[in-house]
Amino acid sequence: MTTVNRQVRLAKRPVGRPDDSTWEITSEPIPEPSDGEFTVKVDYVSLDPAMRGWLDDVKSYVPPVAIGEVMRTHAVGRVVASKNAKFPEGQLVSGQFGVQEYALSDGRGALAVDESLAPAPTWLGALGFPGMTAYFGLTDVGRLEKGDTVLISGAAGAVGSIAGQIAKLKGATVIGVAGGPEKCAWLTEDLGFDAAIDYKSESVGKALRAAAPDGIDIYFDNVGGEILDAALARLRKNARVALCGAISGYNATDPQPGPSRYLSLLVNRASMTGFIVFDYLDRFPEGMEAMSEWIRAGEIVTREQVETGGVEAFGRTLNLLFDGANTGKLVLKIS
Amino acid sequence: MTTVNRQVRLAKRPVGRPDDSTWEITSEPIPEPSDGEFTVKVDYVSLDPAMRGWLDDVKSYVPPVAIGEVMRTHAVGRVVASKNAKFPEGQLVSGQFGVQEYALSDGRGALAVDESLAPAPTWLGALGFPGMTAYFGLTDVGRLEKGDTVLISGAAGAVGSIAGQIAKLKGATVIGVAGGPEKCAWLTEDLGFDAAIDYKSESVGKALRAAAPDGIDIYFDNVGGEILDAALARLRKNARVALCGAISGYNATDPQPGPSRYLSLLVNRASMTGFIVFDYLDRFPEGMEAMSEWIRAGEIVTREQVETGGVEAFGRTLNLLFDGANTGKLVLKIS
């Protein structure tokens, strides 16, 4: 058995799109747990658009990843050595373990994973932060009500695909925006979206007018840019825009234009509200109970795109997000 | 006594800034009241930035003023003939009487004016829609709380000057943005603002960093444009942006850029919410009671800039708003 723990560390802050020079692979001995700790052999790590923001040295909702630090991420793995009775050897756990083969944890933020409910990668998706982001973004920030018309961008992604299905389960009409015919077909045929707009091949504004002739009540925004403007132009009275992300501009090196149609918020008495899922940790039990119930009943389709190649593959796998090359939750198999 | 009612009608939709060709002065006989109606001799009409929006043929929160229609506005005047017992001859009333010398009303939206509380022009300002806009925009949309740091643009205008004073009365720290040293001195010396920023002579971003080193909890926006971006850059966690107006772009003929710093809403879990004072009509008694009490106690300074010249002066008086040439509530004396 190996005694080496290979890790992905931030080598250099990227300007624009991350590349090979952004990351370095380092090795150190597998950590041994002290009292109260346990060692996890990491099986899968999560790749999320928000990671891009953590690489910039700016004040934000979390400190940036430091140069030389193991890249921050959520992961699922198995306890291989333990001095913590709550997480015994052999237990599958999720937690903020970082992009590395082995991680030491004192149990804070760690969660025992129930494989009988869903396989490990799903605990980084529908049953992880993306699922909770979708749940609280829609129900709390978006104040979803039965009968609402809901527009979701990045709809074939980890958050969007779950958000759309929750909205359907709660009695909304749901329109998704995604890139390419395969993703759009997945939304309407497998996930039950009422309509899908392929932003790569059609005008979002025109397609949205057709799909939501009376306008939209909620826009769940994962992408920003021109699609945000198209959505603003179609707001109904008292509409809510839930700002979850803006991936279209994350690798931009020039200042990105703001939403020129923002005064639609004024004439429609609408709101645009940003949120960070970490603020809902106290309410995760509510979200996890709902999500588990839907998954158990087969009412939510979960999908993970599992890439392989271990820690060496992290850099190129992350960039799949910015290429729109993932459907569902993107994870990387580490071991 | 004259039998002629002179009126300002919309002659042509302006492209950009309204000019002489926008308006026409027409004459018709003074209207006679039927049962339930009364005739008002208009003393003062209100001039408001929102009027500019009513001149464009676009879908908005109210229909546009039609070509040939008497220009819409609130006004104060005296009943000169009445077949409505609630509004007898001699009563001073406010209502949506339009820009004309005489108006017919059936009493809907009309309000008896108590001159012992404040003179007639104040009923178009602090005790009219601007005052209610300030009150509900701050307390309801902005969810003002004691200890908040509040930034107000257009702070020397009809709405901003009242909003700032309400915020002070409710225990906030208040910073105003206005154009020129006289307006700024008025804010800090007469209205009790904690600080004033002269956007014509200093960088709003830099001055705001100095005046609110810990950021702002509420931004009450009357102007849009670069000042909105400067405010977004200084939001605190859970901050609220109340979108009241965006006068900086009202006469623009090119599409105006949106707020490029809007993702500050996301990282700060902040919201930007538009509102229209007409939605608060049901709650006006609450706002009017509070405002009347403050005025009676001398706790709010009211100021009106009364221009003269009657209906012929309407066009040039309106443009004073877009030149930033008014302090406090702009009204035009009609008779």
XYZ file of C-alpha atoms in Angstrom:
670
model
C 0.000 0.000 0.000
C 1.234 3.489 -0.922
C 2.313 5.921 1.754
C 2.185 8.921 -0.576
C -0.601 11.491 -0.770
C -0.615 13.362 -4.079
C -2.260 16.772 -4.030
C -3.313 19.575 -6.370
C -2.046 22.917 -5.143
C -2.517 26.412 -6.512
C 0.805 27.321 -8.150
C -0.087 30.675 -9.699
C -3.191 32.830 -9.842
C -4.638 32.569 -13.341
C -5.301 35.602 -15.486
C -8.324 34.565 -17.465
C -8.725 30.865 -18.058
C -6.756 28.548 -15.732
C -4.102 26.476 -17.509
C -1.295 24.060 -16.671
C 0.733 26.762 -14.974
C -2.129 27.344 -12.506
C -1.641 24.044 -10.725
C 1.126 21.923 -9.344
C 1.023 18.314 -8.199
C 2.816 17.755 -4.921
C 3.382 14.716 -2.739
C 3.591 14.287 0.990
C 3.141 11.400 3.407
C -0.398 10.256 4.042
C -1.498 12.070 7.206
C -2.019 10.094 10.419
C -5.005 11.004 12.598
C -4.511 12.400 16.102
C -7.217 12.091 18.756
C -10.585 13.189 17.331
C -9.366 13.019 13.749
C -9.655 10.571 10.905
C -7.966 10.021 7.553
C -10.072 9.794 4.384
C -9.039 8.131 1.157
C -10.706 10.423 -1.378
C -12.810 8.729 -4.055
C -14.404 11.673 -5.884
C -13.886 15.442 -5.838
C -16.395 18.078 -6.862
C -15.734 20.617 -9.642
C -17.783 23.785 -9.418
C -17.875 27.083 -11.313
C -17.484 28.966 -8.011
C -13.964 27.569 -7.740
C -12.842 30.078 -10.333
C -13.684 32.921 -7.973
C -11.645 31.379 -5.168
C -8.495 31.661 -7.314
C -8.572 35.468 -7.464
C -6.977 37.517 -4.733
C -10.048 39.619 -4.002
C -12.320 40.078 -1.010
C -15.297 37.787 -1.390
C -17.573 35.545 0.646
C -14.646 33.181 1.393
C -10.913 33.939 1.447
C -9.091 33.081 -1.780
C -7.173 29.826 -1.982
C -3.602 30.768 -1.070
C -0.683 30.172 -3.396
C 0.729 26.786 -2.442
C -2.499 25.690 -0.716
C -4.259 22.420 -1.588
C -7.158 23.355 -3.857
C -10.358 23.678 -1.864
C -13.231 21.372 -2.786
C -15.877 19.048 -1.483
C -15.156 15.375 -1.851
C -16.417 11.940 -0.942
C -14.170 9.213 0.364
C -13.753 6.373 2.804
C -12.296 6.554 6.293
C -9.077 4.505 6.304
C -7.817 5.370 9.782
C -9.794 6.890 12.616
C -9.491 8.248 16.131
C -13.000 9.729 15.896
C -15.840 7.479 17.015
C -18.407 9.257 14.825
C -16.463 8.426 11.670
C -15.120 4.881 12.067
C -12.849 3.102 9.604
C -14.771 1.971 6.544
C -17.369 4.788 6.758
C -18.086 6.690 3.538
C -18.018 10.435 4.256
C -18.315 13.739 2.444
C -16.574 16.940 3.450
C -14.298 19.742 2.397
C -11.337 17.469 1.868
C -9.552 19.321 -0.946
C -8.195 18.002 -4.224
C -5.875 15.292 -2.906
C -5.753 11.554 -2.514
C -5.909 11.521 1.268
C -7.278 14.072 3.693
C -7.186 14.561 7.422
C -10.430 15.705 9.081
C -11.576 16.504 12.591
C -15.141 15.870 11.491
C -16.197 19.511 11.138
C -18.353 19.834 8.038
C -18.089 16.105 7.418
C -21.179 14.016 6.785
C -21.683 10.252 6.863
C -22.851 9.162 3.412
C -25.691 6.670 3.001
C -24.879 4.669 -0.126
C -28.219 2.896 0.030
C -29.921 6.182 -0.864
C -27.611 7.177 -3.716
C -24.098 6.380 -4.958
C -21.132 8.421 -3.781
C -20.986 10.976 -6.655
C -24.613 11.984 -6.065
C -23.556 13.204 -2.618
C -21.515 15.860 -4.410
C -24.489 16.755 -6.616
C -28.166 16.540 -5.786
C -27.417 15.534 -2.195
C -24.514 17.964 -1.869
C -24.019 21.699 -2.182
C -25.399 21.949 -5.747
C -28.663 20.343 -4.657
C -28.938 22.599 -1.635
C -28.092 25.614 -3.802
C -30.961 24.714 -6.102
C -33.345 24.079 -3.208
C -32.744 27.247 -1.186
C -32.163 29.438 -4.223
C -35.603 28.555 -5.533
C -37.657 28.249 -2.392
C -36.080 30.951 -0.247
C -34.449 33.481 -2.585
C -36.862 32.901 -5.472
C -39.882 32.456 -3.169
C -41.227 29.821 -5.572
C -44.989 29.466 -5.697
C -47.212 27.018 -7.467
C -48.137 28.317 -10.895
C -44.990 30.432 -11.297
C -43.167 30.520 -14.603
C -39.507 29.828 -13.871
C -36.545 30.407 -16.164
C -33.256 28.673 -15.373
C -29.924 29.234 -17.097
C -27.113 26.736 -16.943
C -30.093 24.411 -16.818
C -28.191 21.252 -17.711
C -25.600 21.897 -15.021
C -25.395 20.533 -11.496
C -27.515 23.258 -9.920
C -29.794 24.121 -12.827
C -30.864 20.555 -13.565
C -31.956 20.076 -9.957
C -33.532 23.521 -9.667
C -35.701 22.868 -12.709
C -36.942 19.571 -11.364
C -37.733 21.059 -7.948
C -39.689 23.820 -9.650
C -41.681 21.230 -11.618
C -42.382 19.226 -8.448
C -43.669 22.413 -6.821
C -46.094 23.112 -9.656
C -44.219 25.640 -11.786
C -43.853 25.954 -15.539
C -40.131 25.585 -16.203
C -37.994 26.818 -19.078
C -34.317 25.956 -19.248
C -31.498 27.602 -21.165
C -28.620 25.318 -22.133
C -26.014 24.940 -24.871
C -26.641 22.409 -27.619
C -29.404 20.051 -28.748
C -28.362 17.119 -26.524
C -28.588 19.126 -23.331
C -31.882 20.682 -24.409
C -33.343 17.280 -25.253
C -32.241 15.980 -21.846
C -34.071 18.838 -20.129
C -37.395 18.311 -21.836
C -37.343 14.547 -22.371
C -35.687 13.253 -19.193
C -36.114 16.014 -16.629
C -39.620 17.174 -17.536
C -38.828 20.807 -18.328
C -41.684 22.428 -20.257
C -39.311 24.058 -22.735
C -35.612 24.371 -23.435
C -33.783 27.145 -25.246
C -30.485 26.388 -26.962
C -28.528 29.612 -26.545
C -25.940 28.437 -29.045
C -28.381 28.179 -31.924
C -31.245 30.575 -31.226
C -31.969 34.046 -29.889
C -32.746 33.615 -26.203
C -34.914 36.733 -26.211
C -37.053 35.561 -29.110
C -37.310 31.981 -27.860
C -38.245 33.223 -24.409
C -41.025 35.391 -25.807
C -42.440 32.280 -27.438
C -41.982 29.992 -24.426
C -43.222 32.483 -21.834
C -45.586 34.859 -23.624
C -46.824 36.251 -20.299
C -43.319 36.663 -18.870
C -41.478 34.985 -16.030
C -41.904 35.085 -12.255
C -38.495 33.698 -11.326
C -35.170 33.774 -13.094
C -32.588 31.468 -11.529
C -29.356 32.798 -12.973
C -26.203 30.730 -13.210
C -24.615 32.463 -16.176
C -25.017 36.278 -16.254
C -24.176 38.075 -19.504
C -26.638 38.447 -22.355
C -28.993 35.779 -21.036
C -29.512 37.803 -17.872
C -30.520 40.776 -20.002
C -32.911 38.636 -22.038
C -34.495 37.423 -18.799
C -34.782 40.915 -17.323
C -36.650 41.994 -20.440
C -39.318 39.361 -19.715
C -39.946 39.867 -16.002
C -43.491 39.916 -14.751
C -44.711 42.179 -11.982
C -43.096 41.259 -8.642
C -40.668 38.847 -10.327
C -37.608 37.550 -8.483
C -34.148 37.090 -9.957
C -32.049 34.712 -7.858
C -28.380 35.378 -8.574
C -26.564 32.103 -8.145
C -23.616 32.650 -10.474
C -22.360 34.244 -13.670
C -20.145 31.660 -15.324
C -20.172 33.457 -18.687
C -17.776 36.038 -17.269
C -15.660 34.081 -14.811
C -12.588 33.839 -17.017
C -12.930 37.284 -18.548
C -9.907 39.541 -18.335
C -11.801 42.697 -19.306
C -14.482 44.258 -17.093
C -17.794 42.655 -18.022
C -20.772 44.842 -18.917
C -23.607 44.905 -16.408
C -27.220 44.024 -17.198
C -28.356 46.984 -19.284
C -32.010 46.021 -18.783
C -31.816 46.318 -15.011
C -34.492 49.023 -14.917
C -36.966 46.268 -15.695
C -36.623 45.607 -11.959
C -38.040 49.066 -11.339
C -41.023 49.100 -13.670
C -41.929 45.544 -12.645
C -41.332 46.035 -8.894
C -39.007 43.077 -9.185
C -35.972 42.093 -7.161
C -32.560 40.644 -7.913
C -30.988 38.931 -4.936
C -27.648 37.249 -4.560
C -27.145 34.258 -2.322
C -24.432 31.902 -1.113
C -25.445 28.384 -0.152
C -23.100 28.397 2.861
C -25.556 30.786 4.552
C -28.125 27.983 4.622
C -26.057 25.389 6.509
C -28.445 25.612 9.476
C -31.326 24.727 7.186
C -29.597 21.918 5.295
C -31.545 19.255 7.223
C -34.771 20.629 5.708
C -33.300 20.624 2.203
C -31.647 17.236 2.582
C -34.856 15.673 3.865
C -36.826 16.982 0.891
C -34.157 15.932 -1.597
C -33.746 12.467 -0.064
C -37.499 11.935 -0.220
C -37.653 12.926 -3.893
C -34.700 10.694 -4.749
C -36.150 7.768 -2.800
C -39.459 8.206 -4.647
C -37.687 8.443 -8.010
C -39.090 11.934 -8.554
C -35.766 13.607 -9.269
C -33.335 12.471 -11.938
C -29.756 12.780 -10.740
C -26.852 12.684 -13.130
C -23.143 12.951 -12.623
C -20.492 13.186 -15.278
C -17.592 11.239 -13.753
C -14.233 12.066 -15.257
C -11.199 9.902 -14.571
C -7.477 10.435 -14.364
C -6.949 11.296 -10.722
C -5.305 14.443 -9.423
C -3.348 14.968 -12.663
C -6.642 15.399 -14.500
C -7.972 18.138 -12.210
C -6.936 21.158 -14.305
C -8.402 19.967 -17.573
C -11.516 18.621 -15.870
C -12.201 21.979 -14.222
C -12.041 23.696 -17.599
C -14.829 21.470 -18.922
C -17.159 23.660 -16.846
C -16.077 26.803 -18.666
C -16.418 25.054 -22.024
C -19.968 24.020 -21.197
C -18.756 20.446 -21.688
C -20.538 18.884 -18.722
C -24.083 17.663 -18.291
C -25.249 17.297 -14.725
C -22.802 17.337 -11.866
C -19.125 17.223 -12.864
C -16.932 15.078 -10.586
C -13.446 13.672 -10.878
C -12.597 10.176 -9.721
C -9.450 10.340 -7.630
C -8.870 6.756 -6.586
C -63.325 86.355 -15.116
C -61.725 84.270 -17.870
C -63.641 81.395 -19.379
C -60.578 79.866 -20.983
C -58.586 76.890 -19.689
C -55.069 76.776 -21.089
C -53.407 73.373 -21.132
C -50.062 71.742 -21.874
C -50.473 68.799 -24.227
C -47.955 66.324 -25.581
C -47.366 67.359 -29.205
C -44.592 64.958 -30.170
C -42.673 62.190 -28.408
C -39.189 63.499 -27.645
C -36.090 61.673 -28.775
C -33.660 62.423 -25.993
C -34.197 65.662 -24.152
C -37.670 67.210 -24.454
C -37.732 70.599 -26.215
C -40.208 73.176 -27.458
C -41.510 70.806 -30.125
C -42.498 68.310 -27.416
C -45.318 70.447 -26.074
C -48.202 72.515 -27.321
C -50.346 74.994 -25.448
C -54.037 74.614 -26.192
C -57.150 76.358 -24.960
C -60.629 75.129 -24.278
C -63.553 76.340 -22.175
C -63.291 75.880 -18.430
C -65.101 72.603 -17.699
C -68.394 72.625 -15.792
C -68.970 69.940 -13.166
C -71.737 67.350 -13.567
C -73.229 65.545 -10.581
C -70.453 64.195 -8.353
C -67.805 66.317 -10.007
C -66.018 69.522 -9.181
C -63.846 72.024 -11.025
C -60.427 72.946 -9.659
C -58.481 76.072 -10.423
C -54.937 74.764 -10.414
C -52.405 76.679 -8.318
C -49.264 74.501 -8.525
C -48.241 71.506 -10.623
C -45.616 68.931 -9.754
C -42.580 68.254 -11.958
C -41.020 64.837 -11.518
C -38.234 62.871 -13.221
C -40.643 59.971 -13.780
C -42.567 62.173 -16.235
C -39.839 61.576 -18.785
C -40.694 57.887 -18.866
C -44.370 58.617 -19.472
C -43.460 60.348 -22.767
C -42.047 57.191 -24.389
C -44.318 54.791 -26.216
C -43.219 51.710 -24.269
C -44.927 49.286 -21.938
C -44.329 50.395 -18.386
C -46.088 50.638 -15.026
C -48.500 53.232 -16.444
C -49.588 53.800 -20.036
C -47.660 56.518 -21.858
C -49.221 59.955 -22.157
C -50.928 59.931 -25.547
C -50.082 62.403 -28.283
C -52.520 65.264 -27.858
C -53.322 64.379 -24.245
C -53.013 66.921 -21.420
C -49.698 66.193 -19.677
C -50.235 64.016 -16.625
C -49.207 65.411 -13.251
C -50.217 65.909 -9.674
C -51.340 69.366 -8.766
C -52.841 71.431 -5.967
C -55.663 73.867 -6.524
C -58.873 75.300 -5.182
C -62.382 74.075 -5.924
C -64.182 76.829 -7.858
C -67.381 74.957 -8.725
C -68.677 71.780 -7.142
C -71.425 69.178 -7.371
C -69.515 66.922 -4.977
C -70.252 67.374 -1.276
C -66.868 66.048 -0.173
C -65.044 68.760 -2.117
C -67.037 72.000 -1.674
C -66.242 75.305 -3.333
C -63.266 76.981 -1.691
C -61.614 73.708 -0.599
C -57.929 73.300 -1.388
C -57.347 69.854 -2.966
C -54.565 67.811 -4.477
C -54.998 65.253 -7.226
C -53.931 64.131 -10.655
C -55.233 67.219 -12.375
C -52.756 67.498 -15.260
C -50.791 70.492 -16.490
C -53.635 72.933 -17.079
C -55.258 75.937 -15.480
C -58.548 74.242 -14.656
C -59.359 70.586 -14.127
C -62.508 68.527 -13.732
C -62.458 65.786 -11.090
C -64.889 63.194 -9.789
C -62.896 63.029 -6.563
C -61.015 59.825 -7.306
C -57.425 60.214 -6.105
C -58.216 63.695 -4.804
C -57.290 64.702 -1.278
C -58.423 67.663 0.812
C -55.359 69.743 1.690
C -54.829 71.086 5.202
C -53.024 74.403 4.790
C -52.587 74.732 8.555
C -50.135 71.835 8.448
C -48.094 73.008 5.460
C -48.484 75.385 2.503
C -49.888 74.123 -0.795
C -46.564 73.293 -2.578
C -45.493 71.010 0.276
C -48.484 68.801 -0.562
C -46.746 68.046 -3.853
C -43.482 67.285 -2.030
C -43.019 65.917 1.461
C -46.777 65.434 1.897
C -47.256 64.196 -1.658
C -45.929 61.379 -3.796
C -42.240 62.281 -3.334
C -42.585 62.085 0.440
C -44.426 58.770 0.242
C -41.825 57.476 -2.216
C -39.109 58.292 0.284
C -41.042 56.793 3.186
C -41.993 53.448 1.633
C -38.801 53.135 -0.388
C -36.747 53.339 2.795
C -38.911 51.548 5.303
C -40.460 48.851 3.116
C -38.133 48.294 0.149
C -34.952 49.261 2.004
C -36.095 47.627 5.275
C -34.383 50.450 7.171
C -33.107 49.571 10.620
C -31.576 51.681 13.347
C -27.801 51.770 12.959
C -27.847 51.228 9.188
C -25.539 53.196 6.948
C -27.676 54.649 4.169
C -26.482 56.150 0.892
C -28.880 58.329 -1.101
C -28.315 59.688 -4.595
C -30.229 62.643 -5.938
C -30.080 63.561 -2.272
C -30.981 67.218 -2.733
C -34.033 66.344 -4.805
C -37.646 65.996 -3.753
C -37.418 62.332 -2.798
C -33.784 62.139 -1.689
C -33.951 65.100 0.676
C -36.898 63.564 2.511
C -35.480 60.035 2.432
C -32.271 61.207 4.079
C -34.129 62.983 6.852
C -36.355 59.961 7.521
C -33.263 57.768 7.736
C -31.713 60.151 10.266
C -34.921 60.205 12.324
C -34.861 56.393 12.351
C -31.300 56.257 13.681
C -29.248 55.692 10.538
C -25.976 57.207 9.391
C -26.797 59.025 6.163
C -24.594 59.961 3.226
C -25.994 61.961 0.340
C -24.730 62.351 -3.219
C -25.620 65.624 -4.926
C -24.210 67.984 -7.543
C -22.401 71.109 -6.385
C -21.248 72.674 -3.112
C -24.512 74.502 -2.345
C -26.591 71.331 -2.455
C -24.019 69.441 -0.425
C -23.884 72.178 2.201
C -27.686 72.121 2.408
C -27.627 68.377 3.075
C -25.137 68.498 5.929
C -25.942 71.895 7.428
C -29.711 72.130 7.122
C -30.931 68.527 6.751
C -28.547 66.826 9.168
C -26.927 64.374 6.729
C -23.732 62.936 8.175
C -21.835 63.446 4.932
C -22.386 64.699 1.410
C -20.512 63.772 -1.746
C -20.374 66.242 -4.637
C -20.363 63.998 -7.682
C -19.422 66.936 -9.897
C -16.137 67.607 -8.162
C -14.990 64.355 -6.555
C -14.789 60.630 -7.203
C -17.900 59.109 -5.663
C -16.125 55.796 -5.123
C -13.239 57.349 -3.242
C -15.419 59.716 -1.217
C -17.735 56.851 -0.320
C -14.851 54.741 0.926
C -13.937 57.604 3.236
C -17.496 58.355 4.389
C -18.544 54.716 4.847
C -15.367 52.738 5.553
C -17.407 49.710 6.627
C -19.724 49.880 3.618
C -23.416 50.633 3.246
C -26.556 48.770 4.254
C -28.994 50.622 2.023
C -28.567 52.432 -1.252
C -31.573 54.508 -2.227
C -30.980 55.091 -5.922
C -32.525 57.966 -7.821
C -29.886 58.338 -10.522
C -28.444 55.049 -11.846
C -25.280 55.221 -13.946
C -21.794 55.371 -12.466
C -23.020 56.264 -8.993
C -24.977 53.005 -8.847
C -21.782 51.120 -9.644
C -19.876 53.019 -6.976
C -22.578 52.107 -4.463
C -22.638 48.433 -5.476
C -18.909 48.273 -4.864
C -19.485 49.313 -1.236
C -22.369 47.053 -0.234
C -22.233 45.292 3.100
C -23.523 41.790 3.656
C -27.316 41.620 3.254
C -27.447 45.165 1.870
C -30.532 46.448 0.083
C -30.592 48.609 -3.039
C -33.937 50.363 -3.464
C -34.347 51.314 -7.115
C -36.420 54.468 -7.209
C -35.209 55.988 -10.450
C -32.290 56.475 -12.820
C -32.437 60.091 -13.944
C -28.880 60.038 -15.324
C -30.094 58.036 -18.295
C -33.635 59.299 -18.852
C -32.796 61.472 -21.847
C -30.216 59.151 -23.339
C -30.707 58.167 -26.962
C -28.170 55.321 -26.838
C -28.705 52.175 -24.752
C -27.271 52.839 -21.310
C -24.763 50.415 -19.815
C -25.962 48.340 -16.902
C -24.328 48.260 -13.485
C -21.134 46.310 -14.148
C -20.628 45.719 -10.407
C -23.943 43.870 -10.031
C -22.221 40.680 -8.849
C -21.576 42.522 -5.610
C -25.202 41.549 -4.940
C -24.138 37.909 -5.102
C -21.048 37.933 -2.909
C -22.798 40.162 -0.379
C -26.136 38.300 -0.424
C -27.640 41.661 -1.236
C -30.779 42.602 -3.115
C -31.764 45.256 -5.620
C -35.487 45.902 -5.710
C -37.518 48.241 -7.839
C -40.638 49.918 -6.573
C -43.408 52.226 -7.701
C -45.043 54.423 -5.105
C -48.504 53.854 -6.609
C -48.369 50.306 -5.192
C -48.453 51.789 -1.687
C -51.668 53.785 -2.034
C -53.376 51.519 0.511
C -50.669 52.327 3.023
C -50.522 56.077 2.381
C -52.437 56.813 5.621
C -49.532 55.296 7.577
C -46.946 57.305 5.656
C -48.972 60.513 5.747
C -49.504 60.213 9.486
C -45.777 59.780 10.102
C -44.856 62.624 7.771
C -47.496 64.974 9.203
C -46.245 64.277 12.706
C -42.631 65.005 11.751
C -43.621 68.227 9.973
C -45.800 69.338 12.887
C -42.880 68.699 15.273
C -40.464 70.554 12.997
C -38.349 67.436 12.599
C -38.319 67.443 8.817
C -37.186 70.364 6.687
C -39.365 70.727 3.603
C -38.282 72.793 0.660
C -39.927 73.574 -2.624
C -38.423 75.408 -5.541
C -41.396 77.285 -6.962
C -40.958 78.363 -10.564
C -43.312 80.861 -12.162
C -44.600 81.539 -15.637
C -47.717 79.391 -15.821
C -48.393 76.726 -18.409
C -46.040 78.345 -20.960
C -43.135 77.708 -18.580
C -43.793 73.994 -18.197
C -41.313 72.706 -20.808
C -38.327 74.657 -19.593
C -39.188 74.039 -15.933
C -39.304 70.284 -16.505
C -35.813 70.376 -18.009
C -34.431 71.914 -14.819
C -34.733 68.409 -13.352
C -32.471 66.934 -16.001
C -29.969 69.755 -15.541
C -29.814 69.112 -11.812
C -30.981 72.706 -11.406
C -33.482 72.132 -8.618
C -33.054 71.833 -4.891
C -35.909 70.164 -3.052
C -39.268 69.690 -4.715
C -39.695 71.413 -8.076
C -43.153 72.915 -8.656
C -44.559 75.347 -11.163
C -47.022 78.032 -10.167
C -49.886 77.986 -12.628
C -52.183 80.726 -11.371
